[in-house]
mmCIF file of C-alpha atoms in Angstrom:
data_model
loop_
_atom_site.group_PDB
_atom_site.id
_atom_site.type_symbol
_atom_site.label_atom_id
_atom_site.label_comp_id
_atom_site.label_asym_id
_atom_site.label_seq_id
_atom_site.Cartn_x
_atom_site.Cartn_y
_atom_site.Cartn_z
ATOM 1 C CA UNK A 1 32.328 -13.347 -31.194
ATOM 2 C CA UNK A 2 30.844 -16.873 -32.235
ATOM 3 C CA UNK A 3 33.345 -16.994 -35.213
ATOM 4 C CA UNK A 4 36.302 -16.531 -32.628
ATOM 5 C CA UNK A 5 35.248 -19.418 -30.500
ATOM 6 C CA UNK A 6 34.516 -21.755 -33.442
ATOM 7 C CA UNK A 7 37.921 -20.823 -34.925
ATOM 8 C CA UNK A 8 39.698 -21.563 -31.595
ATOM 9 C CA UNK A 9 37.725 -24.858 -31.041
ATOM 10 C CA UNK A 10 38.495 -26.068 -34.597
ATOM 11 C CA UNK A 11 41.989 -25.152 -34.196
ATOM 12 C CA UNK A 12 42.219 -27.148 -31.086
ATOM 13 C CA UNK A 13 40.670 -30.162 -32.543
ATOM 14 C CA UNK A 14 42.909 -30.051 -35.677
ATOM 15 C CA UNK A 15 46.044 -29.460 -33.504
ATOM 16 C CA UNK A 16 45.200 -32.451 -31.212
ATOM 17 C CA UNK A 17 44.722 -34.693 -34.141
ATOM 18 C CA UNK A 18 47.768 -33.681 -36.018
ATOM 19 C CA UNK A 19 49.895 -33.755 -32.828
ATOM 20 C CA UNK A 20 48.787 -37.199 -32.024
ATOM 21 C CA UNK A 21 49.505 -38.557 -35.451
ATOM 22 C CA UNK A 22 52.618 -36.733 -36.454
ATOM 23 C CA UNK A 23 54.460 -35.439 -33.318
ATOM 24 C CA UNK A 24 56.172 -38.024 -31.044
ATOM 25 C CA UNK A 25 56.379 -37.591 -27.288
ATOM 26 C CA UNK A 26 59.963 -37.813 -26.064
ATOM 27 C CA UNK A 27 59.646 -37.355 -22.354
ATOM 28 C CA UNK A 28 62.536 -38.359 -20.101
ATOM 29 C CA UNK A 29 62.368 -40.630 -17.097
ATOM 30 C CA UNK A 30 65.154 -40.294 -14.601
ATOM 31 C CA UNK A 31 65.814 -43.004 -11.925
ATOM 32 C CA UNK A 32 67.984 -42.135 -8.908
ATOM 33 C CA UNK A 33 69.435 -45.194 -7.160
ATOM 34 C CA UNK A 34 70.497 -45.563 -3.628
ATOM 35 C CA UNK A 35 73.621 -47.139 -2.293
ATOM 36 C CA UNK A 36 72.575 -50.797 -2.646
ATOM 37 C CA UNK A 37 71.248 -50.180 -6.228
ATOM 38 C CA UNK A 38 67.642 -49.821 -5.400
ATOM 39 C CA UNK A 39 65.537 -47.058 -7.162
ATOM 40 C CA UNK A 40 64.894 -44.294 -4.485
ATOM 41 C CA UNK A 41 63.367 -41.641 -6.862
ATOM 42 C CA UNK A 42 61.778 -41.623 -10.302
ATOM 43 C CA UNK A 43 61.461 -38.316 -12.139
ATOM 44 C CA UNK A 44 59.301 -37.941 -15.141
ATOM 45 C CA UNK A 45 59.782 -34.797 -17.382
ATOM 46 C CA UNK A 46 57.533 -33.303 -19.924
ATOM 47 C CA UNK A 47 58.495 -32.949 -23.629
ATOM 48 C CA UNK A 48 58.311 -29.111 -23.977
ATOM 49 C CA UNK A 49 58.995 -29.380 -27.733
ATOM 50 C CA UNK A 50 55.810 -31.278 -28.017
ATOM 51 C CA UNK A 51 53.734 -28.752 -26.044
ATOM 52 C CA UNK A 52 55.152 -25.794 -27.931
ATOM 53 C CA UNK A 53 54.727 -27.347 -31.414
ATOM 54 C CA UNK A 54 51.100 -28.417 -30.699
ATOM 55 C CA UNK A 55 50.506 -24.888 -29.364
ATOM 56 C CA UNK A 56 51.880 -23.292 -32.645
ATOM 57 C CA UNK A 57 49.686 -25.764 -34.688
ATOM 58 C CA UNK A 58 46.742 -24.776 -32.764
ATOM 59 C CA UNK A 59 47.240 -21.036 -33.259
ATOM 60 C CA UNK A 60 48.133 -21.365 -36.972
ATOM 61 C CA UNK A 61 45.003 -23.621 -37.565
ATOM 62 C CA UNK A 62 42.764 -21.156 -35.639
ATOM 63 C CA UNK A 63 44.029 -18.118 -37.617
ATOM 64 C CA UNK A 64 43.561 -20.070 -40.916
ATOM 65 C CA UNK A 65 40.000 -21.033 -39.948
ATOM 66 C CA UNK A 66 39.288 -17.455 -38.919
ATOM 67 C CA UNK A 67 40.797 -16.005 -42.044
ATOM 68 C CA UNK A 68 39.010 -18.384 -44.448
ATOM 69 C CA UNK A 69 35.669 -17.840 -42.610
ATOM 70 C CA UNK A 70 36.069 -13.953 -42.832
ATOM 71 C CA UNK A 71 36.829 -14.224 -46.641
ATOM 72 C CA UNK A 72 33.731 -16.493 -47.210
ATOM 73 C CA UNK A 73 31.507 -13.914 -45.285
ATOM 74 C CA UNK A 74 32.873 -11.019 -47.471
ATOM 75 C CA UNK A 75 32.327 -12.889 -50.673
ATOM 76 C CA UNK A 76 28.709 -13.579 -49.563
ATOM 77 C CA UNK A 77 28.010 -9.950 -48.697
#
């Protein structure tokens, strides 16, 4: 059980670091203007490609850590 939690935590840390340095945030900002040209509403949208890619990196890193940890335990036993 502890191996699973440490694998997820390690995957989260690795994914956060890799996403910060290698993936760019491309969120959209949309401004709606009124009749006189004044901005009436500003909409900020999330970049779902960034969120999806960061999640996939986290899962891959977690699975890799778990697999390597399991192999090391089998070699020691």
